[in-house]
Amino acid sequence: MSVRTGAGYIEALRAMNPNVYMDGKVDSVIDHPAFAGIIASYADLYDLQKVDERLTYDENGERFAASFLVPRTEADLVVRRKAARACAEYSGGMLGRTGDHMNAALTAFSQAGAWFADADPQFEKNIVDYATWVKENDLLLTSTIGSPQVNRSVSASEQGGGETTLRVVDQNDRGIVVSGARMIATNAPLADEILVMPQTVLRSSMDDKPYSFAFAVPSDIDGLTLLCRRPLRRGTSAVDEPLAARFEEIDAVCIFTEVTVPWDRVFLFGHPAKSNTMFTHTGAAALMAHQSVTRTTVKTEFYAGLLAEMSEAIGIDGYGHVQDDIAQALVAVQMGRSALRAAEADGYVNDVGFFQPAMEPLAAVRTWYPRYFQSLPQAIRKFGASGLTALPFEGDLDGDLGGDVDRFLQGKSLPGGERVRLFNLGFDAAVSSFAGRQALFEYYFHGDPLRMASAYLSAADTSSHRDLVRRILDRTRRDGRRLK
Ligand SMILES: Cc1cc2nc3c(=O)[nH]c(=O)nc-3n(C[C@H](O)[C@H](O)[C@H](O)COP(=O)(O)OP(=O)(O)OC[C@H]3O[C@@H](n4cnc5c(N)ncnc54)[C@H](O)[C@@H]3O)c2cc1C
């Protein structure tokens, strides 16, 4: 198999039996109402691969998801971007854990065999075989990185006295045995597989050896419990909850109780220093950022479009401050697009041998966007005001009160029902629980933005900027007396 269908995805989910808790044990993920909308969306995305050519590429006469294309040229990066764009367009960028995100990492890892072999030749074989298997079966992966949030003033391995963070507690002929928890894996109950990646940042001493690993497990492996947060949607119609009804990705704490991870699923173990560089030195960070900046750029486009539609609908589009907010969103779209093009144009063949996008422009967006994004729902709330509360249920749009809705809830350019539908979208993008979780998700998507900014600064080369300052200072010193 190369490209999976929606039915194939649903069939695979039905055959799985993950140990999921959400207000009690979930007997069947596939039949639970909290997952119905998101499963349908993920199935749709698989089916889209059959109709939208941007989503796939040809390899020896077979089609594969374009997120598996190993980039050799700038043109290949463009193919990857267009695919990520097509995927993001489906949800207006609301789906953050679509398969293309982890596929980007796996594609890089699959080329970095020597980097893994440097730790152990078996790890090279394991990661390359695993990536090939995921690609050929078009599986859906999620990942988990962070340790439980017990006491952030000590290291990850010291959380809860060393008893809470996921660690290797034993190893035997079959594999490594792991116990402990990982903070969050979004979508884990609906994914075929969970990539359990090295947490940032490990101490390079051997004290952190039990915490330094990378492996993959099926979501229903024995000993793994997925403890989900409460669902955010009320479960009414898709008109009432246009985003939450279809795009709510559930977050789950992953609790491992003596889970045996077979050796052929272990990609790294016992190399804390190497673990810290797994994403950067393999080129995975760059391919993942190329995908995520594409997604967030589409998301900004969605918010810009929504702001424009809402402002026109109630006749506020001529006011200066409204125009300013829309202009800022359009500028943000251009910044995202420009960074992507710059990253592609300045791409290069990296140490592991594929053509990777330049990290600098992507890192800049990655550092800026989590905080900028927060202004978009804020602008929706500012524009919509009480219109974001005058939102009857779908059932009341055409019922006894249909005439009143049309009369009293009409907009300047829209009949009542249409205006309610549009403002419902605004509510779900800026006011609802779904919107709150989106804001949290974007803020922390790449990690803590404040520490990301510090890391960005430490990696940045400021010498040319400082030279500029020194040259001007030198000139003022030279000209000082002469221009008195
Ligand atoms: C909705 C959502 C979905 C997520 N999905 C996934 C997923 O699928 N997979 C995954 O791996 N992760 C996921 N995450 C986790 C995400 O990667 C983390 O939220 C992020 O890395 C921040 O870590 P933390 O949540 O543990 O925050 P913490 O590190 O606990 O930070 C909490 C606060 O304390 C401050 N702080 C803590 N330590 C320090 C320090 N040393 N110096 C300065 N300030 C500090 C931070 O600035 C922050 O304000 C998800 C998070 C959210 C919110």
XYZ file of C-alpha atoms and ligand atoms in Angstrom:
537
model
C 0.000 0.000 0.000
C 1.186 3.547 -0.575
C -1.589 6.091 -0.085
C -4.178 5.164 2.505
C -7.905 5.863 2.204
C -10.177 7.280 4.896
C -11.907 3.910 5.153
C -8.509 2.232 5.589
C -7.658 4.608 8.428
C -10.991 3.984 10.174
C -10.644 0.223 9.743
C -7.169 0.329 11.336
C -8.494 2.420 14.234
C -11.305 -0.059 14.787
C -8.793 -2.892 14.992
C -6.791 -1.074 17.676
C -7.583 -1.178 21.334
C -5.769 1.660 23.107
C -6.234 2.037 26.851
C -7.947 5.430 26.820
C -9.528 7.261 29.758
C -11.810 10.242 29.384
C -14.118 10.613 32.362
C -13.834 6.826 32.775
C -12.574 4.098 30.484
C -13.349 4.596 26.795
C -14.433 1.219 25.479
C -14.185 2.164 21.836
C -12.471 5.280 20.564
C -14.132 4.908 17.216
C -17.628 4.916 18.736
C -17.049 7.665 21.318
C -18.827 10.942 20.435
C -15.829 13.063 21.503
C -13.779 11.572 18.687
C -16.415 11.349 15.937
C -15.723 14.724 14.311
C -11.963 14.509 14.374
C -11.902 10.941 13.075
C -14.119 12.011 10.166
C -11.720 14.884 9.434
C -8.634 12.697 9.494
C -10.416 10.179 7.252
C -11.292 13.044 4.880
C -7.658 14.098 4.766
C -6.629 10.582 3.756
C -9.288 10.586 1.024
C -8.161 13.996 -0.188
C -4.849 12.411 -1.173
C -6.728 10.627 -3.956
C -8.151 13.823 -5.420
C -5.701 16.622 -4.652
C -2.478 15.953 -6.518
C -0.591 18.426 -4.354
C -0.763 15.953 -1.469
C 1.159 13.117 -3.108
C 4.195 12.497 -5.289
C 5.241 9.774 -7.678
C 8.016 7.344 -6.800
C 8.669 4.563 -9.326
C 5.066 4.655 -10.498
C 3.573 4.588 -7.010
C 2.092 7.559 -5.171
C 3.113 8.429 -1.628
C 2.196 11.261 0.725
C 4.317 14.247 -0.326
C 5.432 14.722 3.275
C 7.662 11.662 2.682
C 9.402 13.179 -0.339
C 13.119 13.434 0.421
C 14.050 16.910 -0.815
C 17.027 16.943 -3.181
C 16.401 20.368 -4.701
C 14.627 23.624 -3.987
C 11.803 22.416 -6.254
C 11.276 19.424 -3.941
C 10.854 21.784 -1.006
C 8.195 23.614 -3.008
C 6.384 20.302 -3.580
C 6.517 19.640 0.170
C 5.247 23.141 0.972
C 2.335 22.892 -1.450
C 1.326 19.602 0.133
C 1.544 21.044 3.654
C -0.512 23.961 2.409
C -3.209 21.728 0.921
C -3.420 19.858 4.197
C -3.623 23.043 6.286
C -6.242 24.586 3.986
C -8.594 21.756 4.928
C -8.953 23.058 8.507
C -7.782 26.661 8.164
C -4.650 25.509 10.007
C -6.632 24.370 13.074
C -5.365 20.798 12.879
C -1.900 20.854 14.391
C -1.102 17.152 14.396
C -1.800 16.186 10.806
C 0.430 13.365 9.601
C 2.693 15.664 7.605
C 4.194 17.080 10.813
C 5.786 13.897 12.119
C 6.380 12.618 8.573
C 8.706 15.593 8.149
C 10.764 14.392 11.112
C 10.802 10.786 9.927
C 11.846 11.813 6.423
C 14.871 13.599 7.867
C 15.695 10.738 10.247
C 15.512 8.244 7.372
C 18.369 10.099 5.654
C 20.448 10.465 8.784
C 21.403 6.811 9.104
C 25.063 7.566 9.776
C 24.123 9.932 12.597
C 22.157 7.130 14.305
C 24.838 4.520 13.453
C 27.353 6.653 15.279
C 25.503 5.622 18.473
C 24.863 2.041 17.317
C 24.639 0.581 13.767
C 21.431 -1.190 14.816
C 19.780 2.181 15.458
C 20.413 3.155 11.830
C 18.684 0.015 10.584
C 15.815 0.505 13.043
C 15.047 4.094 12.067
C 15.398 3.504 8.320
C 13.183 0.384 8.413
C 10.645 2.140 10.600
C 10.449 5.223 8.354
C 10.002 3.006 5.291
C 7.228 1.041 7.002
C 5.368 4.222 8.051
C 5.697 5.668 4.557
C 4.552 2.516 2.774
C 1.544 2.144 5.047
C 0.808 5.891 5.251
C 0.370 5.706 9.012
C -0.672 8.546 11.318
C 1.912 9.439 13.943
C 1.950 11.765 16.899
C 4.794 12.433 19.294
C 5.545 13.253 22.870
C 8.498 15.108 24.296
C 7.865 16.849 27.631
C 8.159 15.542 31.172
C 5.383 15.886 33.787
C 5.104 19.372 35.220
C 5.918 18.677 38.858
C 8.702 21.103 39.725
C 10.242 23.118 36.941
C 13.015 24.440 39.158
C 14.787 21.087 38.841
C 15.711 19.066 35.747
C 13.367 16.738 33.886
C 15.007 13.683 35.403
C 14.461 15.060 38.921
C 10.699 15.668 38.519
C 8.811 13.961 41.344
C 12.057 12.676 42.864
C 12.939 10.943 39.586
C 9.799 8.799 39.751
C 7.491 10.590 37.343
C 9.466 11.270 34.179
C 9.516 8.496 31.609
C 12.722 6.478 31.971
C 14.279 3.154 31.138
C 13.870 0.886 34.172
C 15.205 -2.307 32.669
C 16.484 -3.872 29.489
C 16.417 -7.468 28.343
C 16.653 -9.612 25.205
C 13.358 -8.268 23.924
C 13.984 -4.558 24.368
C 14.024 -1.687 26.820
C 11.430 -1.477 29.576
C 10.118 2.022 30.275
C 7.989 3.471 33.084
C 6.807 6.968 33.942
C 4.860 9.628 32.099
C 5.104 12.023 29.235
C 3.107 15.202 29.674
C 1.130 15.389 26.451
C 0.652 13.666 23.129
C -2.047 15.391 21.132
C -4.204 12.983 19.155
C -2.587 9.885 20.678
C -5.875 7.915 20.894
C -6.366 8.410 17.139
C -2.827 7.822 15.966
C -1.439 4.520 14.777
C 1.867 5.207 16.453
C 3.462 7.483 19.026
C 7.017 8.669 18.560
C 8.554 9.074 21.984
C 11.317 11.546 21.312
C 14.187 12.798 23.473
C 13.073 15.459 25.860
C 14.753 18.816 25.837
C 17.208 19.412 27.403
C 19.095 16.507 28.972
C 22.253 16.903 31.007
C 25.082 15.386 29.047
C 26.336 13.360 32.014
C 25.472 9.682 32.270
C 23.024 10.554 35.097
C 20.567 11.243 32.316
C 21.224 7.993 30.463
C 17.918 6.357 31.550
C 16.085 9.418 30.225
C 17.849 9.596 26.904
C 16.077 7.610 24.227
C 13.981 7.773 21.110
C 11.543 5.038 20.208
C 8.145 4.376 18.661
C 5.220 2.363 19.969
C 1.726 1.630 18.696
C -0.871 3.688 20.577
C -2.356 0.497 21.979
C 0.851 -1.132 23.237
C 0.427 -3.095 26.494
C 1.104 -0.964 29.572
C 0.384 2.416 27.967
C -2.534 4.487 29.275
C -3.759 7.611 27.493
C -5.411 9.956 29.960
C -7.416 12.535 27.985
C -8.599 15.995 28.932
C -12.274 16.835 28.747
C -13.701 17.445 25.289
C -14.324 21.071 24.420
C -17.364 20.785 22.223
C -20.930 20.539 23.381
C -21.836 18.082 20.678
C -24.495 20.117 18.913
C -24.443 20.745 15.176
C -21.507 21.723 12.997
C -23.269 25.043 12.317
C -23.263 25.814 16.044
C -19.646 24.699 16.495
C -18.111 24.964 13.021
C -14.513 24.398 14.102
C -14.859 22.371 17.297
C -17.239 19.913 15.647
C -14.605 18.815 13.151
C -11.166 19.854 14.298
C -10.856 19.123 17.984
C -7.652 17.161 18.539
C -7.751 15.651 22.011
C -4.631 15.951 24.176
C -3.619 12.996 26.322
C -1.125 12.353 29.101
C 0.861 9.200 28.276
C 1.420 6.924 31.272
C 3.799 4.036 30.682
C 3.787 1.134 33.154
C 6.656 -1.224 32.447
C 6.166 -1.053 28.710
C 8.566 -3.242 26.767
C 9.746 -1.465 23.651
C 11.178 -4.058 21.237
C 14.789 -3.387 20.243
C 13.851 -2.854 16.606
C 11.682 0.092 17.733
C 14.548 1.780 19.601
C 16.287 4.524 17.605
C 18.534 5.947 20.301
C 19.361 4.972 23.852
C 21.975 6.019 26.338
C 23.484 9.039 24.587
C 22.259 12.165 26.399
C 24.448 14.567 24.410
C 23.328 13.062 21.103
C 19.698 13.083 22.215
C 19.871 16.845 22.637
C 20.830 17.307 18.988
C 18.599 14.696 17.388
C 16.265 17.208 15.746
C 18.863 19.767 14.709
C 21.717 17.549 13.465
C 19.475 15.323 11.362
C 17.740 18.250 9.619
C 14.412 17.207 11.204
C 13.938 20.574 12.931
C 14.192 22.384 9.592
C 11.740 20.111 7.743
C 9.291 20.248 10.661
C 9.529 24.044 10.814
C 8.982 24.244 7.047
C 5.722 22.309 7.540
C 4.590 24.187 10.653
C 5.308 27.663 9.251
C 3.276 26.664 6.188
C 0.420 25.611 8.456
C 0.507 28.732 10.622
C 0.674 30.949 7.518
C -2.516 29.321 6.246
C -4.013 29.839 9.705
C -3.208 33.543 9.551
C -4.833 33.667 6.106
C -7.941 32.117 7.642
C -8.076 34.733 10.413
C -7.393 37.558 7.934
C -10.272 36.295 5.781
C -12.568 35.998 8.776
C -11.744 39.525 9.934
C -12.469 40.879 6.465
C -15.771 38.980 6.177
C -16.977 39.955 9.644
C -16.075 43.603 9.256
C -17.874 43.844 5.934
C -20.901 41.982 7.279
C -21.587 44.636 9.915
C -20.271 47.654 8.059
C -17.206 48.428 10.165
C -14.716 47.851 7.339
C -14.274 51.578 6.702
C -12.930 52.372 10.190
C -9.219 52.988 10.506
C -8.527 50.726 13.484
C -10.403 47.865 11.823
C -8.385 48.332 8.649
C -5.225 48.429 10.744
C -5.971 45.021 12.310
C -6.734 43.440 8.938
C -3.615 45.022 7.439
C -1.505 43.567 10.288
C -2.895 40.104 9.549
C -2.110 40.502 5.846
C 1.412 41.620 6.719
C 1.775 38.519 8.904
C 0.677 36.343 5.978
C 3.371 37.925 3.819
C 5.983 37.417 6.536
C 5.133 33.712 6.702
C 5.145 33.301 2.918
C 8.371 35.258 2.530
C 10.116 33.244 5.227
C 9.110 30.026 3.481
C 10.389 31.233 0.103
C 13.603 32.529 1.683
C 14.138 29.218 3.487
C 13.674 27.351 0.215
C 15.825 29.718 -1.868
C 18.636 29.618 0.713
C 18.293 25.862 1.202
C 21.393 23.690 0.988
C 22.504 20.089 1.026
C 22.977 19.389 4.727
C 25.414 17.058 6.487
C 23.078 14.091 6.194
C 22.730 14.612 2.445
C 19.308 16.080 1.687
C 18.366 19.595 0.587
C 17.132 21.263 3.750
C 15.427 24.630 4.016
C 17.536 27.334 5.638
C 16.650 27.464 9.300
C 17.148 31.194 9.948
C 13.940 32.533 8.361
C 11.893 29.640 9.746
C 13.374 30.067 13.222
C 12.496 33.761 13.081
C 8.826 33.006 12.349
C 8.802 30.200 14.896
C 10.024 32.633 17.536
C 7.661 35.458 16.601
C 4.404 33.697 15.678
C 3.305 32.138 19.010
C 2.913 35.587 20.489
C 1.656 37.308 17.324
C -1.046 34.664 16.916
C -2.700 35.758 20.171
C -3.634 39.074 18.530
C -5.773 37.373 15.873
C -8.551 36.006 18.115
C -8.308 39.269 20.032
C -9.108 41.189 16.832
C -12.057 38.861 16.111
C -13.435 39.619 19.580
C -12.901 43.337 19.056
C -14.687 43.306 15.693
C -17.527 41.025 16.704
C -18.353 42.522 20.112
C -21.897 41.579 21.165
C -22.419 39.991 17.758
C -20.351 37.118 19.138
C -23.028 36.497 21.730
C -26.117 37.002 19.582
C -25.806 33.479 18.277
C -28.909 31.292 18.420
C -28.680 27.550 17.868
C -29.012 26.230 14.339
C -32.443 24.860 15.255
C -33.693 28.383 15.962
C -32.498 29.851 12.686
C -35.345 28.453 10.600
C -37.913 27.486 13.253
C -40.640 29.610 14.869
C -38.230 32.495 15.219
C -36.829 32.301 11.689
C -38.435 35.641 10.749
C -37.056 37.376 13.841
C -33.573 35.987 13.180
C -33.669 37.295 9.630
C -34.869 40.693 10.738
C -32.937 41.373 13.934
C -29.729 39.477 13.297
C -29.204 40.500 9.687
C -25.965 42.242 8.838
C -25.269 45.037 6.417
C -24.421 42.556 3.715
C -25.888 39.268 5.029
C -29.314 37.870 5.939
C -29.741 36.873 9.611
C -29.039 33.143 9.231
C -25.896 33.743 7.201
C -24.603 36.312 9.617
C -25.119 33.915 12.516
C -23.212 31.200 10.635
C -20.315 33.571 9.988
C -20.212 34.867 13.553
C -20.400 31.287 14.870
C -17.134 30.757 13.052
C -15.790 33.862 14.776
C -16.984 32.515 18.141
C -15.198 29.196 17.599
C -12.062 30.966 16.386
C -11.877 33.448 19.254
C -14.258 32.880 22.158
C -15.153 29.208 22.660
C -13.220 26.606 24.644
C -11.959 25.350 21.301
C -10.514 28.816 20.623
C -8.893 28.896 24.069
C -7.163 25.607 23.438
C -6.028 26.814 19.994
C -4.436 29.871 21.602
C -2.665 27.675 24.154
C -1.585 25.257 21.452
C -0.081 27.942 19.208
C 1.657 29.594 22.134
C 3.414 26.371 23.163
C 3.606 24.595 19.819
C 7.386 24.851 19.493
C 8.103 24.878 23.225
C 8.132 27.765 25.673
C 8.347 30.878 23.431
C 10.389 32.780 26.000
C 13.048 30.096 26.204
C 12.791 29.663 22.416
C 13.605 33.365 22.078
C 16.666 32.948 24.313
C 17.784 29.967 22.229
C 17.159 31.961 19.049
C 19.325 34.773 20.357
C 22.148 32.446 21.380
C 22.177 30.889 17.916
C 21.979 34.238 16.121
C 25.007 35.950 14.629
C 24.765 39.587 15.675
C 28.284 40.539 14.559
C 27.250 42.393 11.385
C 24.630 44.398 13.310
C 27.185 45.328 15.947
C 29.703 46.277 13.261
C 27.150 48.658 11.855
C 26.791 50.333 15.243
C 30.572 50.510 15.670
C 31.086 52.024 12.200
C 28.551 54.764 12.951
C 30.131 55.382 16.365
C 33.561 55.585 14.734
C 32.289 58.092 12.211
C 30.694 60.273 14.906
C 33.994 60.200 16.781
C 35.844 61.218 13.605
C 33.322 63.892 12.638
C 32.704 65.109 16.199
C 34.871 68.229 16.198
C 34.654 68.929 12.471
C 30.832 69.279 12.496
C 30.648 71.362 15.659
C -2.554 22.200 23.691
C -1.176 21.598 23.778
C -0.871 20.485 23.030
C 0.409 19.910 23.108
N 0.692 18.801 22.362
C 1.907 18.224 22.471
C 2.235 17.045 21.736
O 1.452 16.524 20.955
N 3.467 16.501 21.911
C 4.382 17.061 22.752
O 5.485 16.535 22.869
N 4.107 18.184 23.455
C 2.903 18.755 23.335
N 2.625 19.885 24.064
C 3.617 20.356 25.052
C 4.427 21.543 24.629
O 5.532 21.130 23.882
C 4.821 22.248 25.931
O 3.665 22.897 26.417
C 5.929 23.237 25.813
O 7.133 22.625 25.453
C 6.162 23.957 27.177
O 6.438 23.011 28.178
P 5.493 22.872 29.444
O 4.064 22.852 29.003
O 5.975 21.715 30.203
O 5.683 24.229 30.223
P 6.676 24.496 31.418
O 8.062 24.171 30.982
O 6.194 23.801 32.627
O 6.532 26.062 31.599
C 5.473 26.666 32.367
C 5.835 28.117 32.621
O 6.997 28.191 33.430
C 8.055 28.914 32.809
N 9.297 28.152 32.994
C 9.416 26.828 33.278
N 10.706 26.484 33.349
C 11.439 27.582 33.108
C 12.833 27.851 33.005
N 13.735 26.891 33.192
N 13.209 29.100 32.693
C 12.311 30.068 32.499
N 10.966 29.881 32.573
C 10.533 28.649 32.862
C 7.671 28.970 31.316
O 8.125 30.168 30.706
C 6.154 28.907 31.357
O 5.619 30.177 31.441
C 1.374 20.469 23.978
C 1.059 21.604 24.725
C -0.192 22.168 24.641
C -0.484 23.373 25.485
